[in-house]
Amino acid sequence: MAIIAQQCPHIKVTVVDLNEKRIADWNDDNLDNLPVFEPGLDAIVREARGRNLFFSTEVDKAIDEAEMIFISVNTPTKTYGKGKGMAADLKYIELCARQIARVSKQNKIVVEKSTLPVRTASAIKSILDHTGNDVKFEILSNPEFLAEGTAVSDLLNPDRVLIGGDITPEGNKASQDLVDIYANWVPKERILTTNVWSSELSKLTANAFLAQRVSSINAMSEICEKTGADVDEVSRAIGMDSRIGSKFLKASVGFGGSCFQKDILNLVYIAKSYGLNEVADYWEQVILMNEYQKERFTNQMITALYNTVSDKKITFFGWAFKKDTNDTRESAAIKVADNLLNEQAKISVYDPKVKANQIYADLDYLKTRKETENKSLLTVETEPYTACENSHCIAILTEWDEFKTYNWQKIYDNMLKPAVIFDGRSLLERKKMEDIGFIYYSIGSGITKE
Ligand code: UDX
């Protein structure tokens, strides 16, 4: 919405949320306090806020005034009832639709921006048509393909914008209205229009394919470690095949983020609900491989530390699910930490952007142990060198650029020996680390041979 406001000064954009604190933070004069850390976003908010971009808790008023409403609420995996652990929870979508229906007095276009299962638009339409005040609604699907950390540039220069609408004169008109907004800055040939179902399913498919690439290269990373191949070399070699392409081939300790797992589980659930068990199993394997990669990383670390990490200090560099974001949802770090805490390790975490309360919240959410135990076993440091003092092992969980520039000799000197690095992102240079004296493990190329 900030980008739409910045690129279209003639359009008034109001972002509403029930959460007063969140809206107050979006309105904070100090742009460091924006609720989302995203490179470049602060400058966009500074430019558009108060001009044609507004943040408010007056939801009914904004609905009443709007010609077009984007529903952008979360659709987490269900934690209860039918479809628990797999299906998307559409509770918040339904509440939005009911509120829009109750308040609207004029015709409106409602845009699904949240990622949704196929055929959700028909549920929204049904609610709007049956509870509304004889107002006509057109429902569009406009899935978002931005990635965190690069959101601003992804939005300014998208590979494509996808708009799904009903193939009726009214549906086509609504689609065109949304096309016209994007056309203010996106070249026309990159704006695709489809039917609603194709649009909804394309979003799940894109995320499933991207995640599948990561799981595929992660599966190869284990073969590399066993055979003496180097996964980064394999990635480079296959990525030069233009049919394969070079992106999303970086082996890692496992993908995280708010989308991949949730969307694949959702896809699996949809496939199962149509009785397509082979299709469901196929996609589920992408998730299982990802879980396995996190387990494998932890187990190798325990083996390297002489089969016990009990009372040993292990330092985590990185907690976010990827660099340049403070988002930790489904981050591999959470699972690896939980596994190590089960083995009675003492963990010290340093992440350039993630705050201590978030790290504890992520662990407490798992309910593996008491909150007081998480607090006593894991500490959060605000300075990387202190985080490594007297540590047995450093685990790199996020590929923050700054980790590459540290004084690794100084870090080595202050660690217990043998000093071990477990690089879950193959971020550092093996030779440099080994020359300093570290035992160095990197995902997809194994551990220093002694
Ligand atoms: C993803 C999709 O890319 C985006 O189009 C969609 O809108 C939302 O979901 P995001 O979750 O923000 O975006 O990040 P992404 O860059 O896709 O990374 C997801 C995870 O995969 C991260 O944990 C990342 O570290 C990991 N990853 C990515 C790898 O391990 N290897 C890779 O080669 C690429």
GROMACS .gro file of C-alpha atoms and ligand atoms in nm:
model
  484
    1MET     CA    1   0.000   0.000   0.000
    2ALA     CA    2   0.292   0.233   0.071
    3ILE     CA    3   0.424   0.172  -0.279
    4ILE     CA    4   0.083   0.229  -0.439
    5ALA     CA    5   0.058   0.557  -0.246
    6GLN     CA    6   0.409   0.662  -0.345
    7GLN     CA    7   0.361   0.578  -0.713
    8CYS     CA    8   0.005   0.713  -0.740
    9PRO     CA    9  -0.017   1.047  -0.559
   10HIS     CA   10  -0.368   1.090  -0.703
   11ILE     CA   11  -0.498   0.789  -0.507
   12LYS     CA   12  -0.578   0.811  -0.137
   13VAL     CA   13  -0.461   0.500   0.044
   14THR     CA   14  -0.575   0.428   0.400
   15VAL     CA   15  -0.431   0.134   0.588
   16VAL     CA   16  -0.652   0.021   0.876
   17ASP     CA   17  -0.587  -0.222   1.157
   18LEU     CA   18  -0.768  -0.297   1.481
   19ASN     CA   19  -0.437  -0.303   1.661
   20GLU     CA   20  -0.390   0.049   1.802
   21LYS     CA   21  -0.026   0.002   1.893
   22ARG     CA   22   0.056  -0.117   1.540
   23ILE     CA   23  -0.114   0.186   1.383
   24ALA     CA   24   0.055   0.420   1.630
   25ASP     CA   25   0.390   0.271   1.528
   26TRP     CA   26   0.311   0.326   1.159
   27ASN     CA   27   0.234   0.688   1.248
   28ASP     CA   28   0.542   0.732   1.466
   29ASP     CA   29   0.755   1.037   1.376
   30ASN     CA   30   1.064   0.826   1.431
   31LEU     CA   31   1.070   0.602   1.126
   32ASP     CA   32   1.296   0.355   1.308
   33ASN     CA   33   0.984   0.253   1.499
   34LEU     CA   34   0.787   0.130   1.196
   35PRO     CA   35   0.653  -0.218   1.281
   36VAL     CA   36   0.824  -0.378   0.982
   37PHE     CA   37   1.194  -0.349   0.905
   38GLU     CA   38   1.233  -0.353   0.529
   39PRO     CA   39   1.518  -0.178   0.345
   40GLY     CA   40   1.393   0.142   0.181
   41LEU     CA   41   1.044   0.130   0.329
   42ASP     CA   42   1.104   0.415   0.573
   43ALA     CA   43   1.185   0.659   0.292
   44ILE     CA   44   0.866   0.562   0.106
   45VAL     CA   45   0.654   0.609   0.417
   46ARG     CA   46   0.823   0.943   0.483
   47GLU     CA   47   0.736   1.060   0.133
   48ALA     CA   48   0.374   0.948   0.118
   49ARG     CA   49   0.250   0.952   0.477
   50GLY     CA   50   0.014   1.241   0.544
   51ARG     CA   51   0.002   1.320   0.169
   52ASN     CA   52  -0.206   1.031   0.035
   53LEU     CA   53  -0.104   0.749   0.271
   54PHE     CA   54  -0.281   0.726   0.604
   55PHE     CA   55  -0.277   0.476   0.890
   56SER     CA   56  -0.587   0.455   1.102
   57THR     CA   57  -0.790   0.238   1.338
   58GLU     CA   58  -1.119   0.376   1.205
   59VAL     CA   59  -1.202   0.067   1.005
   60ASP     CA   60  -1.572   0.137   0.936
   61LYS     CA   61  -1.502   0.489   0.815
   62ALA     CA   62  -1.231   0.368   0.577
   63ILE     CA   63  -1.456   0.092   0.440
   64ASP     CA   64  -1.735   0.341   0.383
   65GLU     CA   65  -1.510   0.582   0.193
   66ALA     CA   66  -1.325   0.326  -0.018
   67GLU     CA   67  -1.395   0.230  -0.377
   68MET     CA   68  -1.150  -0.056  -0.361
   69ILE     CA   69  -1.063  -0.259  -0.050
   70PHE     CA   70  -0.761  -0.487  -0.018
   71ILE     CA   71  -0.798  -0.764   0.238
   72SER     CA   72  -0.450  -0.829   0.372
   73VAL     CA   73  -0.511  -1.012   0.698
   74ASN     CA   74  -0.317  -1.320   0.798
   75THR     CA   75  -0.424  -1.669   0.698
   76PRO     CA   76  -0.224  -1.890   0.935
   77THR     CA   77  -0.226  -2.268   0.929
   78LYS     CA   78  -0.521  -2.392   1.137
   79THR     CA   79  -0.424  -2.497   1.487
   80TYR     CA   80  -0.756  -2.662   1.572
   81GLY     CA   81  -1.040  -2.868   1.430
   82LYS     CA   82  -1.080  -2.990   1.074
   83GLY     CA   83  -0.765  -2.941   0.867
   84LYS     CA   84  -0.558  -2.873   1.182
   85GLY     CA   85  -0.190  -2.831   1.097
   86MET     CA   86  -0.259  -2.804   0.723
   87ALA     CA   87  -0.552  -2.594   0.606
   88ALA     CA   88  -0.545  -2.216   0.605
   89ASP     CA   89  -0.748  -2.055   0.881
   90LEU     CA   90  -0.987  -1.819   0.706
   91LYS     CA   91  -1.140  -1.678   1.024
   92TYR     CA   92  -0.988  -1.331   0.976
   93ILE     CA   93  -1.084  -1.319   0.609
   94GLU     CA   94  -1.443  -1.400   0.696
   95LEU     CA   95  -1.453  -1.136   0.970
   96CYS     CA   96  -1.326  -0.878   0.721
   97ALA     CA   97  -1.582  -0.978   0.461
   98ARG     CA   98  -1.863  -0.952   0.716
   99GLN     CA   99  -1.746  -0.609   0.829
  100ILE     CA  100  -1.726  -0.487   0.470
  101ALA     CA  101  -2.076  -0.623   0.405
  102ARG     CA  102  -2.217  -0.457   0.713
  103VAL     CA  103  -2.068  -0.113   0.651
  104SER     CA  104  -2.079  -0.069   0.273
  105LYS     CA  105  -2.341   0.155   0.119
  106GLN     CA  106  -2.194   0.180  -0.233
  107ASN     CA  107  -2.061  -0.074  -0.481
  108LYS     CA  108  -1.704  -0.178  -0.415
  109ILE     CA  109  -1.421  -0.387  -0.551
  110VAL     CA  110  -1.278  -0.623  -0.290
  111VAL     CA  111  -0.926  -0.748  -0.358
  112GLU     CA  112  -0.787  -1.064  -0.195
  113LYS     CA  113  -0.428  -0.976  -0.115
  114SER     CA  114  -0.379  -1.243   0.151
  115THR     CA  115  -0.269  -1.581   0.017
  116LEU     CA  116  -0.575  -1.800   0.008
  117PRO     CA  117  -0.684  -2.149  -0.089
  118VAL     CA  118  -0.840  -2.187  -0.430
  119ARG     CA  119  -1.207  -2.091  -0.439
  120THR     CA  120  -1.195  -1.858  -0.138
  121ALA     CA  121  -1.322  -1.577  -0.355
  122SER     CA  122  -1.653  -1.757  -0.389
  123ALA     CA  123  -1.683  -1.776  -0.008
  124ILE     CA  124  -1.612  -1.405   0.022
  125LYS     CA  125  -1.862  -1.328  -0.252
  126SER     CA  126  -2.126  -1.538  -0.086
  127ILE     CA  127  -2.083  -1.356   0.247
  128LEU     CA  128  -2.085  -1.016   0.078
  129ASP     CA  129  -2.389  -1.096  -0.135
  130HIS     CA  130  -2.595  -1.241   0.146
  131THR     CA  131  -2.525  -1.002   0.427
  132GLY     CA  132  -2.475  -0.677   0.236
  133ASN     CA  133  -2.713  -0.384   0.196
  134ASP     CA  134  -2.794  -0.456  -0.169
  135VAL     CA  135  -2.452  -0.332  -0.261
  136LYS     CA  136  -2.269  -0.498  -0.555
  137PHE     CA  137  -1.922  -0.635  -0.492
  138GLU     CA  138  -1.666  -0.753  -0.743
  139ILE     CA  139  -1.400  -0.983  -0.599
  140LEU     CA  140  -1.049  -0.984  -0.741
  141SER     CA  141  -0.753  -1.199  -0.653
  142ASN     CA  142  -0.422  -1.011  -0.656
  143PRO     CA  143  -0.160  -1.231  -0.488
  144GLU     CA  144   0.160  -1.073  -0.367
  145PHE     CA  145   0.493  -1.217  -0.483
  146LEU     CA  146   0.732  -0.985  -0.300
  147ALA     CA  147   1.003  -1.144  -0.087
  148GLU     CA  148   1.098  -0.999   0.247
  149GLY     CA  149   1.423  -0.807   0.263
  150THR     CA  150   1.379  -0.700  -0.100
  151ALA     CA  151   1.012  -0.599  -0.078
  152VAL     CA  152   1.055  -0.243  -0.196
  153SER     CA  153   1.254  -0.327  -0.509
  154ASP     CA  154   1.031  -0.630  -0.580
  155LEU     CA  155   0.726  -0.404  -0.568
  156LEU     CA  156   0.880  -0.124  -0.772
  157ASN     CA  157   1.004  -0.366  -1.034
  158PRO     CA  158   0.791  -0.682  -1.019
  159ASP     CA  159   0.848  -0.980  -1.252
  160ARG     CA  160   0.472  -0.978  -1.292
  161VAL     CA  161   0.154  -0.854  -1.129
  162LEU     CA  162  -0.128  -1.106  -1.131
  163ILE     CA  163  -0.493  -1.007  -1.123
  164GLY     CA  164  -0.772  -1.263  -1.124
  165GLY     CA  165  -1.133  -1.164  -1.176
  166ASP     CA  166  -1.468  -1.296  -1.289
  167ILE     CA  167  -1.491  -1.337  -1.664
  168THR     CA  168  -1.803  -1.117  -1.687
  169PRO     CA  169  -1.835  -0.757  -1.807
  170GLU     CA  170  -1.842  -0.634  -1.444
  171GLY     CA  171  -1.550  -0.861  -1.350
  172ASN     CA  172  -1.346  -0.742  -1.646
  173LYS     CA  173  -1.418  -0.380  -1.556
  174ALA     CA  174  -1.302  -0.439  -1.197
  175SER     CA  175  -0.983  -0.613  -1.318
  176GLN     CA  176  -0.916  -0.320  -1.549
  177ASP     CA  177  -0.955  -0.073  -1.260
  178LEU     CA  178  -0.682  -0.258  -1.070
  179VAL     CA  179  -0.466  -0.292  -1.383
  180ASP     CA  180  -0.490   0.087  -1.419
  181ILE     CA  181  -0.349   0.137  -1.070
  182TYR     CA  182  -0.045  -0.085  -1.130
  183ALA     CA  183   0.003   0.058  -1.478
  184ASN     CA  184   0.115   0.380  -1.309
  185TRP     CA  185   0.457   0.221  -1.271
  186VAL     CA  186   0.453  -0.140  -1.396
  187PRO     CA  187   0.495  -0.202  -1.773
  188LYS     CA  188   0.166  -0.327  -1.916
  189GLU     CA  189   0.313  -0.653  -2.049
  190ARG     CA  190   0.400  -0.755  -1.693
  191ILE     CA  191   0.042  -0.722  -1.570
  192LEU     CA  192  -0.140  -1.052  -1.621
  193THR     CA  193  -0.511  -1.101  -1.592
  194THR     CA  194  -0.661  -1.447  -1.539
  195ASN     CA  195  -0.971  -1.599  -1.392
  196VAL     CA  196  -0.993  -1.588  -1.013
  197TRP     CA  197  -0.910  -1.955  -0.957
  198SER     CA  198  -0.595  -1.948  -1.168
  199SER     CA  199  -0.476  -1.643  -0.981
  200GLU     CA  200  -0.538  -1.796  -0.638
  201LEU     CA  201  -0.370  -2.123  -0.735
  202SER     CA  202  -0.074  -1.951  -0.905
  203LYS     CA  203   0.036  -1.802  -0.577
  204LEU     CA  204   0.041  -2.140  -0.401
  205THR     CA  205   0.212  -2.295  -0.703
  206ALA     CA  206   0.485  -2.029  -0.718
  207ASN     CA  207   0.569  -2.077  -0.351
  208ALA     CA  208   0.558  -2.457  -0.383
  209PHE     CA  209   0.799  -2.448  -0.679
  210LEU     CA  210   1.040  -2.210  -0.504
  211ALA     CA  211   1.041  -2.415  -0.184
  212GLN     CA  212   1.083  -2.732  -0.387
  213ARG     CA  213   1.403  -2.595  -0.539
  214VAL     CA  214   1.544  -2.527  -0.193
  215SER     CA  215   1.449  -2.875  -0.069
  216SER     CA  216   1.594  -3.029  -0.386
  217ILE     CA  217   1.931  -2.858  -0.341
  218ASN     CA  218   1.922  -2.937   0.032
  219ALA     CA  219   1.870  -3.304  -0.053
  220MET     CA  220   2.177  -3.281  -0.277
  221SER     CA  221   2.373  -3.112   0.003
  222GLU     CA  222   2.375  -3.434   0.203
  223ILE     CA  223   2.492  -3.637  -0.097
  224CYS     CA  224   2.766  -3.377  -0.151
  225GLU     CA  225   2.886  -3.413   0.207
  226LYS     CA  226   2.908  -3.790   0.169
  227THR     CA  227   3.078  -3.792  -0.170
  228GLY     CA  228   3.320  -3.499  -0.147
  229ALA     CA  229   3.127  -3.286  -0.394
  230ASP     CA  230   3.063  -2.923  -0.300
  231VAL     CA  231   2.701  -2.815  -0.320
  232ASP     CA  232   2.786  -2.456  -0.415
  233GLU     CA  233   2.984  -2.586  -0.711
  234VAL     CA  234   2.699  -2.817  -0.807
  235SER     CA  235   2.453  -2.525  -0.784
  236ARG     CA  236   2.669  -2.310  -1.005
  237ALA     CA  237   2.710  -2.588  -1.259
  238ILE     CA  238   2.341  -2.670  -1.287
  239GLY     CA  239   2.226  -2.309  -1.256
  240MET     CA  240   2.407  -2.218  -1.579
  241ASP     CA  241   2.163  -2.442  -1.763
  242SER     CA  242   1.914  -2.182  -1.879
  243ARG     CA  243   1.633  -2.436  -1.839
  244ILE     CA  244   1.713  -2.464  -1.468
  245GLY     CA  245   1.828  -2.110  -1.387
  246SER     CA  246   2.053  -1.999  -1.103
  247LYS     CA  247   1.813  -1.863  -0.844
  248PHE     CA  248   1.687  -2.048  -0.535
  249LEU     CA  249   1.966  -2.304  -0.550
  250LYS     CA  250   2.149  -2.203  -0.234
  251ALA     CA  251   2.168  -2.492   0.009
  252SER     CA  252   2.078  -2.392   0.363
  253VAL     CA  253   1.987  -2.518   0.706
  254GLY     CA  254   1.627  -2.506   0.582
  255PHE     CA  255   1.385  -2.255   0.443
  256GLY     CA  256   1.168  -2.049   0.675
  257GLY     CA  257   0.935  -1.755   0.638
  258SER     CA  258   0.566  -1.705   0.666
  259CYS     CA  259   0.478  -1.848   0.327
  260PHE     CA  260   0.652  -2.160   0.205
  261GLN     CA  261   0.549  -2.410   0.469
  262LYS     CA  262   0.201  -2.268   0.517
  263ASP     CA  263   0.125  -2.255   0.147
  264ILE     CA  264   0.254  -2.604   0.074
  265LEU     CA  265   0.058  -2.748   0.366
  266ASN     CA  266  -0.243  -2.570   0.228
  267LEU     CA  267  -0.178  -2.717  -0.118
  268VAL     CA  268  -0.141  -3.064   0.034
  269TYR     CA  269  -0.469  -3.018   0.217
  270ILE     CA  270  -0.648  -2.907  -0.097
  271ALA     CA  271  -0.507  -3.204  -0.292
  272LYS     CA  272  -0.616  -3.445  -0.019
  273SER     CA  273  -0.960  -3.293  -0.002
  274TYR     CA  274  -1.003  -3.379  -0.372
  275GLY     CA  275  -0.869  -3.732  -0.306
  276LEU     CA  276  -0.545  -3.657  -0.495
  277ASN     CA  277  -0.322  -3.847  -0.254
  278GLU     CA  278  -0.022  -3.889  -0.485
  279VAL     CA  279  -0.021  -3.516  -0.556
  280ALA     CA  280  -0.047  -3.443  -0.184
  281ASP     CA  281   0.240  -3.680  -0.097
  282TYR     CA  282   0.457  -3.533  -0.369
  283TRP     CA  283   0.435  -3.180  -0.229
  284GLU     CA  284   0.444  -3.287   0.134
  285GLN     CA  285   0.789  -3.429   0.072
  286VAL     CA  286   0.919  -3.074   0.022
  287ILE     CA  287   0.825  -2.997   0.383
  288LEU     CA  288   0.956  -3.327   0.517
  289MET     CA  289   1.293  -3.266   0.349
  290ASN     CA  290   1.305  -2.922   0.509
  291GLU     CA  291   1.237  -3.064   0.855
  292TYR     CA  292   1.501  -3.328   0.796
  293GLN     CA  293   1.761  -3.067   0.702
  294LYS     CA  294   1.715  -2.887   1.034
  295GLU     CA  295   1.743  -3.216   1.228
  296ARG     CA  296   2.046  -3.320   1.030
  297PHE     CA  297   2.221  -2.989   1.100
  298THR     CA  298   2.161  -3.025   1.475
  299ASN     CA  299   2.270  -3.388   1.483
  300GLN     CA  300   2.592  -3.318   1.298
  301MET     CA  301   2.669  -3.040   1.543
  302ILE     CA  302   2.617  -3.271   1.839
  303THR     CA  303   2.839  -3.536   1.678
  304ALA     CA  304   3.115  -3.281   1.613
  305LEU     CA  305   3.102  -3.169   1.977
  306TYR     CA  306   3.189  -3.523   2.092
  307ASN     CA  307   2.829  -3.640   2.110
  308THR     CA  308   2.726  -3.411   2.389
  309VAL     CA  309   2.637  -3.044   2.406
  310SER     CA  310   2.516  -3.057   2.764
  311ASP     CA  311   2.622  -2.736   2.943
  312LYS     CA  312   2.827  -2.630   2.641
  313LYS     CA  313   2.790  -2.276   2.515
  314ILE     CA  314   2.681  -2.257   2.153
  315THR     CA  315   2.655  -1.921   1.981
  316PHE     CA  316   2.392  -1.854   1.718
  317PHE     CA  317   2.471  -1.594   1.456
  318GLY     CA  318   2.131  -1.504   1.316
  319TRP     CA  319   1.776  -1.580   1.419
  320ALA     CA  320   1.575  -1.423   1.133
  321PHE     CA  321   1.457  -1.659   0.858
  322LYS     CA  322   1.674  -1.474   0.605
  323LYS     CA  323   1.894  -1.167   0.596
  324ASP     CA  324   1.769  -0.808   0.586
  325THR     CA  325   1.452  -0.877   0.780
  326ASN     CA  326   1.354  -0.892   1.146
  327ASP     CA  327   1.092  -1.156   1.064
  328THR     CA  328   1.147  -1.488   1.241
  329ARG     CA  329   0.841  -1.684   1.135
  330GLU     CA  330   0.929  -2.051   1.074
  331SER     CA  331   1.298  -1.963   1.093
  332ALA     CA  332   1.524  -2.269   1.097
  333ALA     CA  333   1.699  -2.115   1.399
  334ILE     CA  334   1.395  -2.183   1.617
  335LYS     CA  335   1.393  -2.558   1.553
  336VAL     CA  336   1.771  -2.593   1.577
  337ALA     CA  337   1.770  -2.405   1.909
  338ASP     CA  338   1.486  -2.616   2.043
  339ASN     CA  339   1.672  -2.937   1.952
  340LEU     CA  340   1.991  -2.816   2.117
  341LEU     CA  341   1.809  -2.702   2.431
  342ASN     CA  342   1.662  -3.052   2.455
  343GLU     CA  343   2.024  -3.167   2.472
  344GLN     CA  344   2.084  -2.918   2.755
  345ALA     CA  345   2.305  -2.684   2.554
  346LYS     CA  346   2.347  -2.321   2.661
  347ILE     CA  347   2.272  -2.093   2.369
  348SER     CA  348   2.377  -1.736   2.316
  349VAL     CA  349   2.210  -1.557   2.023
  350TYR     CA  350   2.318  -1.254   1.827
  351ASP     CA  351   2.101  -1.123   1.543
  352PRO     CA  352   2.148  -0.771   1.404
  353LYS     CA  353   1.774  -0.703   1.385
  354VAL     CA  354   1.575  -0.948   1.595
  355LYS     CA  355   1.491  -0.839   1.949
  356ALA     CA  356   1.522  -1.061   2.257
  357ASN     CA  357   1.149  -1.068   2.333
  358GLN     CA  358   1.080  -1.208   1.985
  359ILE     CA  359   1.338  -1.484   2.027
  360TYR     CA  360   1.188  -1.592   2.359
  361ALA     CA  361   0.836  -1.569   2.216
  362ASP     CA  362   0.938  -1.800   1.927
  363LEU     CA  363   1.071  -2.060   2.168
  364ASP     CA  364   0.792  -2.028   2.423
  365TYR     CA  365   0.537  -2.080   2.144
  366LEU     CA  366   0.668  -2.434   2.093
  367LYS     CA  367   0.580  -2.517   2.455
  368THR     CA  368   0.868  -2.767   2.468
  369ARG     CA  369   0.973  -2.647   2.813
  370LYS     CA  370   0.884  -2.383   3.070
  371GLU     CA  371   0.934  -2.018   2.974
  372THR     CA  372   1.165  -1.976   3.273
  373GLU     CA  373   1.384  -2.257   3.138
  374ASN     CA  374   1.407  -2.094   2.796
  375LYS     CA  375   1.514  -1.773   2.972
  376SER     CA  376   1.782  -1.943   3.176
  377LEU     CA  377   1.922  -2.166   2.898
  378LEU     CA  378   1.928  -1.907   2.621
  379THR     CA  379   2.070  -1.556   2.637
  380VAL     CA  380   2.041  -1.285   2.376
  381GLU     CA  381   2.340  -1.059   2.312
  382THR     CA  382   2.349  -0.723   2.140
  383GLU     CA  383   2.712  -0.750   2.038
  384PRO     CA  384   2.860  -1.037   1.833
  385TYR     CA  385   3.201  -1.067   2.002
  386THR     CA  386   3.053  -1.099   2.351
  387ALA     CA  387   2.812  -1.362   2.217
  388CYS     CA  388   3.110  -1.583   2.122
  389GLU     CA  389   3.320  -1.554   2.436
  390ASN     CA  390   3.399  -1.896   2.583
  391SER     CA  391   3.179  -2.061   2.329
  392HIS     CA  392   3.245  -2.413   2.195
  393CYS     CA  393   3.071  -2.364   1.866
  394ILE     CA  394   2.923  -2.091   1.647
  395ALA     CA  395   2.623  -2.183   1.435
  396ILE     CA  396   2.540  -1.954   1.143
  397LEU     CA  397   2.166  -1.964   1.089
  398THR     CA  398   2.106  -1.647   0.885
  399GLU     CA  399   2.317  -1.515   0.598
  400TRP     CA  400   2.360  -1.158   0.729
  401ASP     CA  401   2.637  -0.985   0.528
  402GLU     CA  402   2.800  -0.840   0.839
  403PHE     CA  403   2.900  -1.189   0.960
  404LYS     CA  404   3.149  -1.207   0.673
  405THR     CA  405   3.328  -0.892   0.783
  406TYR     CA  406   3.390  -0.985   1.148
  407ASN     CA  407   3.738  -1.016   1.294
  408TRP     CA  408   3.727  -1.396   1.303
  409GLN     CA  409   4.077  -1.419   1.453
  410LYS     CA  410   3.953  -1.221   1.753
  411ILE     CA  411   3.646  -1.444   1.777
  412TYR     CA  412   3.865  -1.755   1.761
  413ASP     CA  413   4.100  -1.627   2.031
  414ASN     CA  414   3.812  -1.584   2.276
  415MET     CA  415   3.649  -1.923   2.217
  416LEU     CA  416   3.716  -2.257   2.385
  417LYS     CA  417   3.926  -2.498   2.178
  418PRO     CA  418   3.876  -2.679   1.954
  419ALA     CA  419   3.665  -2.393   1.820
  420VAL     CA  420   3.398  -2.509   1.579
  421ILE     CA  421   3.189  -2.321   1.323
  422PHE     CA  422   2.869  -2.474   1.187
  423ASP     CA  423   2.786  -2.269   0.884
  424GLY     CA  424   2.426  -2.339   0.788
  425ARG     CA  425   2.441  -2.092   0.500
  426SER     CA  426   2.787  -2.169   0.359
  427LEU     CA  427   2.855  -1.801   0.413
  428LEU     CA  428   3.219  -1.795   0.521
  429GLU     CA  429   3.537  -1.893   0.339
  430ARG     CA  430   3.646  -2.239   0.442
  431LYS     CA  431   4.018  -2.180   0.384
  432LYS     CA  432   4.025  -1.858   0.582
  433MET     CA  433   3.845  -2.019   0.876
  434GLU     CA  434   4.063  -2.328   0.872
  435ASP     CA  435   4.381  -2.120   0.851
  436ILE     CA  436   4.276  -1.936   1.167
  437GLY     CA  437   4.235  -2.273   1.337
  438PHE     CA  438   3.861  -2.334   1.334
  439ILE     CA  439   3.707  -2.671   1.268
  440TYR     CA  440   3.466  -2.565   0.996
  441TYR     CA  441   3.150  -2.738   0.883
  442SER     CA  442   2.955  -2.598   0.593
  443ILE     CA  443   2.624  -2.723   0.467
  444GLY     CA  444   2.687  -2.923   0.149
  445SER     CA  445   3.065  -2.947   0.182
  446GLY     CA  446   3.105  -3.111   0.521
  447ILE     CA  447   3.344  -3.073   0.809
  448THR     CA  448   3.720  -3.011   0.824
  449LYS     CA  449   3.904  -3.341   0.781
  450GLU     CA  450   4.159  -3.378   1.056
  451UDX     C1  451   0.864  -1.606  -0.043
  451UDX     C2  452   0.853  -1.593  -0.195
  451UDX     O1  453   0.985  -1.580  -0.251
  451UDX     C3  454   0.768  -1.474  -0.233
  451UDX     O2  455   0.749  -1.468  -0.373
  451UDX     C4  456   0.633  -1.487  -0.163
  451UDX     O3  457   0.558  -1.372  -0.189
  451UDX     C5  458   0.651  -1.505  -0.013
  451UDX     O4  459   0.736  -1.613   0.014
  451UDX     P1  460   1.005  -1.486   0.148
  451UDX     O5  461   0.948  -1.591   0.238
  451UDX     O6  462   0.999  -1.345   0.193
  451UDX     O7  463   0.933  -1.492   0.005
  451UDX     O8  464   1.160  -1.518   0.125
  451UDX     P2  465   1.243  -1.607   0.021
  451UDX     O9  466   1.352  -1.522  -0.033
  451UDX    O10  467   1.159  -1.676  -0.077
  451UDX    O11  468   1.313  -1.713   0.116
  451UDX     C6  469   1.239  -1.813   0.185
  451UDX     C7  470   1.332  -1.903   0.262
  451UDX    O12  471   1.407  -1.986   0.174
  451UDX     C8  472   1.435  -1.829   0.348
  451UDX    O13  473   1.449  -1.894   0.472
  451UDX     C9  474   1.560  -1.838   0.266
  451UDX    O14  475   1.676  -1.829   0.344
  451UDX    C10  476   1.544  -1.977   0.204
  451UDX     N1  477   1.621  -1.994   0.080
  451UDX    C11  478   1.591  -1.919  -0.030
  451UDX    C12  479   1.721  -2.088   0.074
  451UDX    O15  480   1.749  -2.156   0.172
  451UDX     N2  481   1.790  -2.104  -0.044
  451UDX    C13  482   1.763  -2.030  -0.155
  451UDX    O16  483   1.831  -2.052  -0.259
  451UDX    C14  484   1.661  -1.935  -0.148
   0.00000   0.00000   0.00000
